[in-house]
CSV table of C-alpha atoms in Angstrom, one decimal:
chain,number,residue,atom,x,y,z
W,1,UNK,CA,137.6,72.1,106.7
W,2,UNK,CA,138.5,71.4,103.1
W,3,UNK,CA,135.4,70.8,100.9
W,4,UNK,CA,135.2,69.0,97.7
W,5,UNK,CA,133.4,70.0,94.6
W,6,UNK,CA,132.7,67.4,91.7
W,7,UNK,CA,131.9,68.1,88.3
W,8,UNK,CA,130.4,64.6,86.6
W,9,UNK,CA,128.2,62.8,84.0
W,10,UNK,CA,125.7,60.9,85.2
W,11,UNK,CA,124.1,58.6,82.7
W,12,UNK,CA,125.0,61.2,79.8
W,13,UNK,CA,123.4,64.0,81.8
W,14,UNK,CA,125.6,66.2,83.3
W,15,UNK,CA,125.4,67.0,87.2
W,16,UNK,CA,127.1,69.7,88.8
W,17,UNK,CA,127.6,68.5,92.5
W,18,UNK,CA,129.3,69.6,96.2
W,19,UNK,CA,130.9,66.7,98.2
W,20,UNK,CA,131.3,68.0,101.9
W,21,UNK,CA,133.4,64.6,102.5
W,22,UNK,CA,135.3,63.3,99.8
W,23,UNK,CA,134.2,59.8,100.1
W,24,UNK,CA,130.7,59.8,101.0
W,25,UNK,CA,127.2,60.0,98.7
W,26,UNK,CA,126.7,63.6,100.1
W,27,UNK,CA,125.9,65.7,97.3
W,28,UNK,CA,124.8,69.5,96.1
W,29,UNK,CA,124.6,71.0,93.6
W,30,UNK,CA,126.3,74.2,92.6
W,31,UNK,CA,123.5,76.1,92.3
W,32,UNK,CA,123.1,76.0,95.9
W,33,UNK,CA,126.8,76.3,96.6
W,34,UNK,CA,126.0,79.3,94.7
W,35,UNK,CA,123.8,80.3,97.3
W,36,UNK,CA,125.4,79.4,99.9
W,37,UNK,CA,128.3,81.6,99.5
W,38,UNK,CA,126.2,84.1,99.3
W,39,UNK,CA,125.0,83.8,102.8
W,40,UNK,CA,122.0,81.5,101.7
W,41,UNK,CA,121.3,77.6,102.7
W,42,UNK,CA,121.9,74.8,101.1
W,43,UNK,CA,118.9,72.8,99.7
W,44,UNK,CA,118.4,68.8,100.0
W,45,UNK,CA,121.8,67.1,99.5
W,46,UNK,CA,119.7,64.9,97.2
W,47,UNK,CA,118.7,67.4,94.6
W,48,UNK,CA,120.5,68.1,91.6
W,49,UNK,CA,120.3,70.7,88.8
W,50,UNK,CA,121.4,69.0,85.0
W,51,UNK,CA,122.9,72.1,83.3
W,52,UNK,CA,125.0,73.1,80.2
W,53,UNK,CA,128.5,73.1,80.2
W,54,UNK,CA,128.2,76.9,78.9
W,55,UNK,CA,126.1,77.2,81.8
W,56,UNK,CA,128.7,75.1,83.7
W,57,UNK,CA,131.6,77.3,83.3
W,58,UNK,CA,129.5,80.9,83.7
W,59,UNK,CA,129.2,79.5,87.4
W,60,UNK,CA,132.2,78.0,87.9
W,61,UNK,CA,134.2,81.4,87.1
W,62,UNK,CA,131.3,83.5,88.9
W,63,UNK,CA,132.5,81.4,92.4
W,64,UNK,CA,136.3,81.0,91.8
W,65,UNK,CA,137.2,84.2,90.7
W,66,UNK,CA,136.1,86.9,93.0
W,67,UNK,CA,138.2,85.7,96.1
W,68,UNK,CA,141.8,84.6,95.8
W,69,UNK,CA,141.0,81.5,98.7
W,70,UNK,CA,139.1,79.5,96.0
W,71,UNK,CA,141.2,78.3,93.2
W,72,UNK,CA,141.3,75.2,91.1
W,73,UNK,CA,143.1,72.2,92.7
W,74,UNK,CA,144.9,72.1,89.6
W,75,UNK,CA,146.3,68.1,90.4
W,76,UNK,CA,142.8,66.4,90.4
W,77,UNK,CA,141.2,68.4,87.5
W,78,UNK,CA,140.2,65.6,84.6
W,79,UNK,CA,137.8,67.0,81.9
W,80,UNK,CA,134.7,67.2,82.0
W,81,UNK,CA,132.9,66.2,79.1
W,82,UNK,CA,134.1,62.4,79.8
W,83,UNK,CA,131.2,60.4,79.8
W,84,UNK,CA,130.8,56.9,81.5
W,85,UNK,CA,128.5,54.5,81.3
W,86,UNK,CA,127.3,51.6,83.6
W,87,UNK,CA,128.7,53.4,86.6
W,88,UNK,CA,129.4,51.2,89.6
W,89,UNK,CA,128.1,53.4,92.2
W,90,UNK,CA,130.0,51.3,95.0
W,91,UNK,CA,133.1,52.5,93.8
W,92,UNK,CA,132.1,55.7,93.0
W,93,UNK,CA,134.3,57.7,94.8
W,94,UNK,CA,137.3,56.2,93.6
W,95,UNK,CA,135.8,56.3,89.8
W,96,UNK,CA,135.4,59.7,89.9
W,97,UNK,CA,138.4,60.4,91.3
W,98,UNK,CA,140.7,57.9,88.4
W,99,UNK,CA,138.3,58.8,85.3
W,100,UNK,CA,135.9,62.5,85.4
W,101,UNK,CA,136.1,64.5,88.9
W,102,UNK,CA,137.2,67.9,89.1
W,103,UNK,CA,138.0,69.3,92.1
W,104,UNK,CA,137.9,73.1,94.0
W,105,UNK,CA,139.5,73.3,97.6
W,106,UNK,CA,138.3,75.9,99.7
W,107,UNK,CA,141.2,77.4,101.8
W,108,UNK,CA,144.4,76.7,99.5
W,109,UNK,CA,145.7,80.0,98.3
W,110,UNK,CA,146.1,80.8,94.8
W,111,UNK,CA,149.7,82.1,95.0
W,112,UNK,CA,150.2,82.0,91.0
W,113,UNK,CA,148.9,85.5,89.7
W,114,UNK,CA,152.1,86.0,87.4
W,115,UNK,CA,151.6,83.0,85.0
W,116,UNK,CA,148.6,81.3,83.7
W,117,UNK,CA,147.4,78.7,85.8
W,118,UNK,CA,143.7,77.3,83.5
W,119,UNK,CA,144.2,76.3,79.9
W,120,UNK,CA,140.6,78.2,78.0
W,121,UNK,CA,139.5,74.5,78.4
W,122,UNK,CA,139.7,74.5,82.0
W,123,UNK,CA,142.3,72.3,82.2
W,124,UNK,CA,144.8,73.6,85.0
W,125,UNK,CA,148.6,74.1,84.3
W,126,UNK,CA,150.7,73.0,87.2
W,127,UNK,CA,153.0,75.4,89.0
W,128,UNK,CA,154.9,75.6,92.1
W,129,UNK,CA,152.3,77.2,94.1
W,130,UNK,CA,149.2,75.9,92.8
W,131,UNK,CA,148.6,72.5,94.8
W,132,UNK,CA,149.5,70.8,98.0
W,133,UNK,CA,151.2,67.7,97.8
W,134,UNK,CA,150.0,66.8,101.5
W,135,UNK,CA,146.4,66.7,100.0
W,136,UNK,CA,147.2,64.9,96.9
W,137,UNK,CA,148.9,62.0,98.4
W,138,UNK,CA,146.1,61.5,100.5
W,139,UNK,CA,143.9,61.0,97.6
W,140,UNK,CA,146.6,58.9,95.3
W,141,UNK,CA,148.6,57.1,98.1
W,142,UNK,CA,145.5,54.8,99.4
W,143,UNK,CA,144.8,53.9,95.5
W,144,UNK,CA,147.8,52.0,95.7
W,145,UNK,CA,148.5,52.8,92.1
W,146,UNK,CA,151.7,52.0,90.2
W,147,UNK,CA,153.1,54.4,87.9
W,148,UNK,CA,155.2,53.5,85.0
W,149,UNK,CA,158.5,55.3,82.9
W,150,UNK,CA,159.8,54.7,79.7
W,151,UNK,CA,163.2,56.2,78.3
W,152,UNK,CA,165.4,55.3,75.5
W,153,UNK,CA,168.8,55.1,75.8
W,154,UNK,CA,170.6,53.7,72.2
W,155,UNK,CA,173.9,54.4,70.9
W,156,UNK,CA,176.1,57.2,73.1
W,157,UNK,CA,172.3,57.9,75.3
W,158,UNK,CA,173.1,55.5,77.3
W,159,UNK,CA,175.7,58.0,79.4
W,160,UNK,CA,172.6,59.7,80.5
W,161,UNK,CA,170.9,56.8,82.0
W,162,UNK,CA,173.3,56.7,85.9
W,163,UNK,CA,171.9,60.8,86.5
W,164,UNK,CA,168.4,59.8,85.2
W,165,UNK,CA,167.8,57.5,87.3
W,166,UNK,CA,170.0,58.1,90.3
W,167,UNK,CA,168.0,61.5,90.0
W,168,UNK,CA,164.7,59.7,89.5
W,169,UNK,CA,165.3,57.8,92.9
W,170,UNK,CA,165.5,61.1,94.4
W,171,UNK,CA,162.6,63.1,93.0
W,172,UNK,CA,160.9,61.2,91.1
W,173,UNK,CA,157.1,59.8,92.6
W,174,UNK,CA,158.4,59.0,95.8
W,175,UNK,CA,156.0,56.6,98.1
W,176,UNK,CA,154.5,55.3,94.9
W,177,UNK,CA,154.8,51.9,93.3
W,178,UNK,CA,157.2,53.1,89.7
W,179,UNK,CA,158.2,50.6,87.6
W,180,UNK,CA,161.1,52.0,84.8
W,181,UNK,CA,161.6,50.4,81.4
W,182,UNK,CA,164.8,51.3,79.6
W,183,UNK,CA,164.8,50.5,76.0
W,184,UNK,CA,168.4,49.9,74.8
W,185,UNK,CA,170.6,48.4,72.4
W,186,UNK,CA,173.6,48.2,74.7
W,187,UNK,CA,171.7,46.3,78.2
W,188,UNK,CA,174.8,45.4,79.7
W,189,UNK,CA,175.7,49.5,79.9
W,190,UNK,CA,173.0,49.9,82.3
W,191,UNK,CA,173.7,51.1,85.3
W,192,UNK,CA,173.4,49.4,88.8
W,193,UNK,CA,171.4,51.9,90.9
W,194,UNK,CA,170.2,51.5,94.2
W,195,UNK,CA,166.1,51.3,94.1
W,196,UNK,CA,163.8,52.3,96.9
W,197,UNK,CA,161.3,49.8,97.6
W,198,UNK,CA,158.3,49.2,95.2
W,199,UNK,CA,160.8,50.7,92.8
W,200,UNK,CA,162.2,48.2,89.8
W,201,UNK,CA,163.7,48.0,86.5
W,202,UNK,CA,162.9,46.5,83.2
W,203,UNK,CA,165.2,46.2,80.4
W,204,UNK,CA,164.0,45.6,76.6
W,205,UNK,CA,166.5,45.4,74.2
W,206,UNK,CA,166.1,47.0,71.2
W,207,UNK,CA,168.2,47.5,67.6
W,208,UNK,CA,170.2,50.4,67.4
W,209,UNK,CA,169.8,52.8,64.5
W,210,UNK,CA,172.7,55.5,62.1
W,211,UNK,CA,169.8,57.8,62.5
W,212,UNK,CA,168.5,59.8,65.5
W,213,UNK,CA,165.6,61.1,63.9
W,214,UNK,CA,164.6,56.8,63.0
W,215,UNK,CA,165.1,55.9,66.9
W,216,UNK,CA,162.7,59.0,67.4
W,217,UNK,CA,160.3,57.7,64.7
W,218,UNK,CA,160.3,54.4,66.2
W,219,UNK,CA,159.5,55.9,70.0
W,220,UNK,CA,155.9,55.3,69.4
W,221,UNK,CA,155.1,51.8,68.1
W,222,UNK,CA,157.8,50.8,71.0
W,223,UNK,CA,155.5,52.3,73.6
W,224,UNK,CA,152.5,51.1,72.1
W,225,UNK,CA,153.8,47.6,71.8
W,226,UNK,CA,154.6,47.9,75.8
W,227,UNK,CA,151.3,49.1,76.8
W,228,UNK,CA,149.7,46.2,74.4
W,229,UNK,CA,151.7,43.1,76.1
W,230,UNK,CA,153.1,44.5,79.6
W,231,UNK,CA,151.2,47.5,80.9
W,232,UNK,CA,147.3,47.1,80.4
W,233,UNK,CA,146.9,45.2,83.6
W,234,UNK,CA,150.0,46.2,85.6
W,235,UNK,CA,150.5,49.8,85.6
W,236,UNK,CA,147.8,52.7,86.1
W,237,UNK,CA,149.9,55.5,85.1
W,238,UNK,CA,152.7,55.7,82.6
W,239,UNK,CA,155.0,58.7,82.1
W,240,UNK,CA,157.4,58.5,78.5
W,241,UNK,CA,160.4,60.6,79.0
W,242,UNK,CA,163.9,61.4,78.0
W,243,UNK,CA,167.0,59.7,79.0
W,244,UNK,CA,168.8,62.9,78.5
W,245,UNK,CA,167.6,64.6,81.5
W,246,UNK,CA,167.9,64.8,84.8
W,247,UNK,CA,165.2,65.6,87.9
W,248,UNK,CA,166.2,68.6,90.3
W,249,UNK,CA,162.6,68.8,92.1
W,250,UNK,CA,160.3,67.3,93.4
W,251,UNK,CA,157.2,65.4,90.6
W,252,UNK,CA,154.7,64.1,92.4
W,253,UNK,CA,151.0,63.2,92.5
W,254,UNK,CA,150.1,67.0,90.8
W,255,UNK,CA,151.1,65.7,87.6
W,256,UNK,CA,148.6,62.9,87.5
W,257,UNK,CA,145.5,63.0,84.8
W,258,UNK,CA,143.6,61.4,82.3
W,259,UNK,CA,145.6,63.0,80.1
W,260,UNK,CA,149.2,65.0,80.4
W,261,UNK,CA,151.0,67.4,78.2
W,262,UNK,CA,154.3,69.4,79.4
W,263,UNK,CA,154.5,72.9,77.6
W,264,UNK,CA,157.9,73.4,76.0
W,265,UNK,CA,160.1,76.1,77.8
W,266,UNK,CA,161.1,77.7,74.7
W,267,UNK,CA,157.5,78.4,73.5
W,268,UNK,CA,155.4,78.9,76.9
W,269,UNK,CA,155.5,82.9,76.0
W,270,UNK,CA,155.4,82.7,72.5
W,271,UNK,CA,152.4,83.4,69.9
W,272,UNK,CA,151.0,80.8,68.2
W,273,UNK,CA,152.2,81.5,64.9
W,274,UNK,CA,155.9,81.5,66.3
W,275,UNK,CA,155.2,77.3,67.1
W,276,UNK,CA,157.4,75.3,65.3
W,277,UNK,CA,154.5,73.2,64.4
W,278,UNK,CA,154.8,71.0,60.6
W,279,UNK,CA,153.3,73.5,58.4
W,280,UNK,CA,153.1,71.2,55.1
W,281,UNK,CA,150.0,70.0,54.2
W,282,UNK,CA,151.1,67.1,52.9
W,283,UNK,CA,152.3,65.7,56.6
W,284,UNK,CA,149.6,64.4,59.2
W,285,UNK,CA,151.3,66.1,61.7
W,286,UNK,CA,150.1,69.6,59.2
W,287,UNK,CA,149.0,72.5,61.6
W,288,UNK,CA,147.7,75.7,59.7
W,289,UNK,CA,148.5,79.6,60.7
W,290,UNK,CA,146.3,80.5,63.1
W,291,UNK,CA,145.4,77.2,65.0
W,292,UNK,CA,146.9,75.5,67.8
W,293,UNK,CA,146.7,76.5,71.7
W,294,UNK,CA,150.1,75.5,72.8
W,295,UNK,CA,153.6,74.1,71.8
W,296,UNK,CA,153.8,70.8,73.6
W,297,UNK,CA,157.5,69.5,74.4
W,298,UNK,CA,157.8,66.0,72.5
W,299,UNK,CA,160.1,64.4,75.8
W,300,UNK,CA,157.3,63.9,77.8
W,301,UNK,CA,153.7,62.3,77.0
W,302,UNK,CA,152.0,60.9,80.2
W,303,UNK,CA,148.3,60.1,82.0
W,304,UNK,CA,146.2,56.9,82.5
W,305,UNK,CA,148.0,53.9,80.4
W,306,UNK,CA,144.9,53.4,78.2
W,307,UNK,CA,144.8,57.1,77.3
W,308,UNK,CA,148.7,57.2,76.6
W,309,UNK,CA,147.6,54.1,74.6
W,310,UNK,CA,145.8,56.1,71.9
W,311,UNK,CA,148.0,58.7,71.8
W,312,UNK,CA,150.6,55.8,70.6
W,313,UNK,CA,148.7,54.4,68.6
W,314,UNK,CA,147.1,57.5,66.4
W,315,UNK,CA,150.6,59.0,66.3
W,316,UNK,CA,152.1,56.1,65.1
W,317,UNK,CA,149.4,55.6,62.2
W,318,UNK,CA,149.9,59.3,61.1
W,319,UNK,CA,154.1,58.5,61.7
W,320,UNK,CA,153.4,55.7,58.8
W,321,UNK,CA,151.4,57.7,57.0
W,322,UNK,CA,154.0,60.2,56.3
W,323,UNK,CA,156.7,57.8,55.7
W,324,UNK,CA,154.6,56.2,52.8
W,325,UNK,CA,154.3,59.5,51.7
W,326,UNK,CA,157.9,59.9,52.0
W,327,UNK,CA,157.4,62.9,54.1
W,328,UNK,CA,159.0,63.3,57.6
W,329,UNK,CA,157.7,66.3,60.2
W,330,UNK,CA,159.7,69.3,61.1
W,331,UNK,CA,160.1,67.3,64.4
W,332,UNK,CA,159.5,63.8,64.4
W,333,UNK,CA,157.2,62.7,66.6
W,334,UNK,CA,156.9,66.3,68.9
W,335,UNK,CA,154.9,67.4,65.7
W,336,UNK,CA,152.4,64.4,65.4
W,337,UNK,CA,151.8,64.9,68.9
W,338,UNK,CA,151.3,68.3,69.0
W,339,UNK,CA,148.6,67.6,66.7
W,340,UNK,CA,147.0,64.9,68.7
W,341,UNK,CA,146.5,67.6,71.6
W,342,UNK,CA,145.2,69.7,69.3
W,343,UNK,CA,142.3,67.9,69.0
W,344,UNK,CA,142.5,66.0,72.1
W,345,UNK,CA,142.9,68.5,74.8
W,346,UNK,CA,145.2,67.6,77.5
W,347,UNK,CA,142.9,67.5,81.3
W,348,UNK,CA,146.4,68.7,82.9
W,349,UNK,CA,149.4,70.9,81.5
W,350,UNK,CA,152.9,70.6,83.0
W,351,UNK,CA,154.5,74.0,83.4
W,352,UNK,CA,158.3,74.3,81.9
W,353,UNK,CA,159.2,73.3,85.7
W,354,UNK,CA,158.6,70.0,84.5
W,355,UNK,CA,160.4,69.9,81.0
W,356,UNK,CA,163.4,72.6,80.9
W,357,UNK,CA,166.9,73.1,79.1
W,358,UNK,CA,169.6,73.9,81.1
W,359,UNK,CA,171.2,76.6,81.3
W,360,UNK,CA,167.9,79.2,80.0
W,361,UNK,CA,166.4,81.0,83.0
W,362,UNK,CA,163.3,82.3,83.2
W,363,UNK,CA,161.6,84.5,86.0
W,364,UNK,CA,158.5,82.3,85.8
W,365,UNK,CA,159.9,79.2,86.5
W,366,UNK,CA,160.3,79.2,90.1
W,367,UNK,CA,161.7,76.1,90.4
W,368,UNK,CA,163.4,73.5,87.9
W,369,UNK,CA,161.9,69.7,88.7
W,370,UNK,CA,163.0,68.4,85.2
W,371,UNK,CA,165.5,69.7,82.5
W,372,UNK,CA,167.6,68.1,79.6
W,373,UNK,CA,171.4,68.4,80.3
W,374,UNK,CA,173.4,70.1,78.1
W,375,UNK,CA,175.2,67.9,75.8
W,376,UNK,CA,177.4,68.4,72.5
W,377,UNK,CA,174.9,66.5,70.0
W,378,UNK,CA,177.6,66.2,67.2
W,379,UNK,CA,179.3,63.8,69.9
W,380,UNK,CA,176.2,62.3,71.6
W,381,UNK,CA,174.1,62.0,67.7
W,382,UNK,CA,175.0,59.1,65.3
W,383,UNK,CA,174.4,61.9,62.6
C-alpha cells in the first residue's frame, strides 16, 4: 500500500502530517511516523506536533535517507513555506494537492543515485527514474485540469511550428485538456495538424520585428497580456516554450508545480561562477560572483497560471527598466529570469531531459523528452 505524507500550513502554523489515504482527514504527524518506522505505534491520528522548518527538514532527511525504498515523489513536491489562509477544509484534499502538499511514497525506488535528484531547498529535480506516471495521473487526471502552451513563431520560426506540434500531439500531456497559443506574424503559415481530443489551437497575431533579440524582449508582456485577458479563468497550468524544438519523450504530469524551472543542458555540471548570468550592475537582471544556485534555460518557464503570472510581470518591469536605462542583458529575457528564480525558488526543477540541444550527449541524460533542433541561425535570424 502506497502511503502519503503531507507537509502543510495550517493557519500560519506549520503541521507536519501522514495521510494513510490520500483523500481522507486521517492525519499523523511525523513525529510518530518517526516512531513508527522504528517499530513503535502511531499515536491519535488527531494529534499534531507544530515544528520548525529547521526542525522540519532534520526529520525529513533522518526518514528518507537511510533506505533507498523512501524517496521524494519528486512530481507532487510544492514548497513548503506557502502559506494559505481561509482554508476551505471541504476541499482540502484537492487544495493541498494544487497549492502546498509535499508528498513521500513508500515503495517507489529511488533509481537516480548518479545525478542529483533535491535542489538544497527541497525542491525535487525530475529525472527518468524518479516518479511513476501511473501514480501521477491518478492524482492530476480526476482534477480535470487544462494545461496551456505558448510559442512564438515570427519571421523564418514559423518552419518549426509542423515538428512542434505534430511532436507535441505525440508526447506532449497526453489525456489532458492542452490548449496551444501560437503567437505569429505570418497566421496563414500555420500548419493544419491533426489534434487529439480536448486538444485546440489559438492563433494571436502579432508584428514581426528586424531584431531577434526585440521579439525575445517582447516574449514577456505577450504572455502576461494572455494570462491577464484569456487564461486566469480557463487554464490551470501554462507551459511557455520554444517553437524551435521538438518533443522525443514522453512530459507528463511530473512536470507539474507551483512553480517550474528547466536547468540548461549546457550548465547542469557547471560551477556557479561559469553561469552566463548578466554580471553588470547596472542591469536588473545583475547577478554577482558567488550567488546563484543554478543556470535556468530561458525556453521554458512553466507552473500554476497565476504564479507564471508574476514571473511575467516582474520580468517585464525589470525588461523596461533596462531599456530606459539603455542597457540590454547578456541574454534577454533568460537573464531576468534567472534572477527571478534566484529569489523565488522554483518548487520543481526540470532535468536537461526536458530542455536539450541536439546533437550534445550526455551520460546523465537517459532519455531526451525535449531538445531545440539544430538550425543555421544566420538563415533562421533576421540579424
Amino acid at each position: 500500500m502506497t502511503s502519503c505524507y503531507y507537509v502543510n500550513q495550517w493557519e500560519r502554523e506549520t503541521y507536519i502530517c501522514a495521510n494513510i489515504s490520500l483523500w481522507d482527514e486521517k492525519r499523523t504527524c511525523l513525529c510518530c511516523l518517526w516512531h513508527l518506522r522504528r517499530g513503535g505505534r502511531v499515536r491519535d491520528p488527531g494529534q499534531h506536533v507544530k515544528i520548525s522548518a529547521s526542525l522540519f527538514t532534520a526529520l525529513l532527511l533522518s526518514i528518507m535517507l537511510p533506505e533507498e525504498s523512501w524517496c521524494l515523489t519528486r512530481s507532487q513536491f510544492h514548497h513548503y513555506t506557502f502559506i494559505h489562509q481561509n482554508i476551505d477544509k471541504a476541499n482540502y484534499s484537492k487544495r493541498l494537492l494544487n497549492n502546498f502538499s509535499f508528498c513521500v511514497f513508500l515503495g517507489l525506488p529511488n533509481s537516480r543515485k548518479d545525478v542529483v535528484t533535491v535542489t538544497p531547498w527541497l525542491a525535487p529535480v525530475v529525472w527518468e527514474g524518479t516518479f511513476d506516471t501511473n501514480i501521477l495521473d491518478a492524482i492530476y487526471k480526476p482534477q480535470n485540469i487544462t494545461v496551456a502552451t505558448t510559442v512564438f513563431a515570427v519571421g523564418k520560426y514559423v518552419q518549426f511550428l509542423k515538428d512542434y506540434l505534430e511532436s507535441a500531439e505525440q508526447y506532449f500531456m497526453l489525456g489532458y485538456r492542452v490548449h496551444y497559443y501560437i503567437f505569429t506574424d505570418q497566421p496563414e503559415a500555420v500548419p493544419t495538424v491533426t489534434l487529439g481530443a480536448d486538444r485546440r489551437i489559438t492563433i494571436l497575431k502579432i508584428p514581426g520585428s528586424d531584431r531577434w533579440q526585440e521579439i525575445t524582449l517582447r516574449r514577456m508582456e505577450m504572455i502576461m497580456n494572455l494570462i491577464e485577458t484569456q487564461l486566469v479563468n480557463k487554464a490551470d497550468y501554462i507551459f511557455c516554450l520554444d517553437v524551435d524544438t521538438k518533443f522525443y519523450g514522453h512530459w507528463g504530469a511530473e512536470t507539474l508545480s507551483h512553480l517550474v524551472a528547466a536547468i540548461h543542458y549546457l550548465f547542469y555540471t557547471a560551477s556557479r561562477d561559469q553561469f552566463t548570468y548578466e554580471r553588470r550592475p547596472e542591469s536588473q537582471a545583475y547577478i554577482p560572483y558567488g550567488e546563484g544556485d543554478y543556470y535556468y534555460g530561458g525556453a521554458m518557464i512553466g507552473g500554476l497560471v497565476r504564479e507564471v503570472y508574476k514571473v511575467t510581470k516582474t520580468c517585464h518591469l525589470w525588461l523596461n527598466m533596462d531599456k530606459a536605462n539603455s542597457i540590454e542583458a547578456l541574454w534577454q529575457e533568460e537573464s531576468h529570469l534567472n534572477k527571478y528564480f534566484l529569489y523565488n525558488k522554483p518548487t520543481k526543477l526540470l532535468s536537461p531531459e526536458y530542455l536539450w540541444c541536439d546533437p550534445f550527449q550526455s551520460n546523465d541524460v537517459k532519455i531526451i523528452r525535449y531538445s531545440h533542433v539544430w538550425k543555421d541561425v544566420s538563415k533562421v535570424r533576421p540579424n
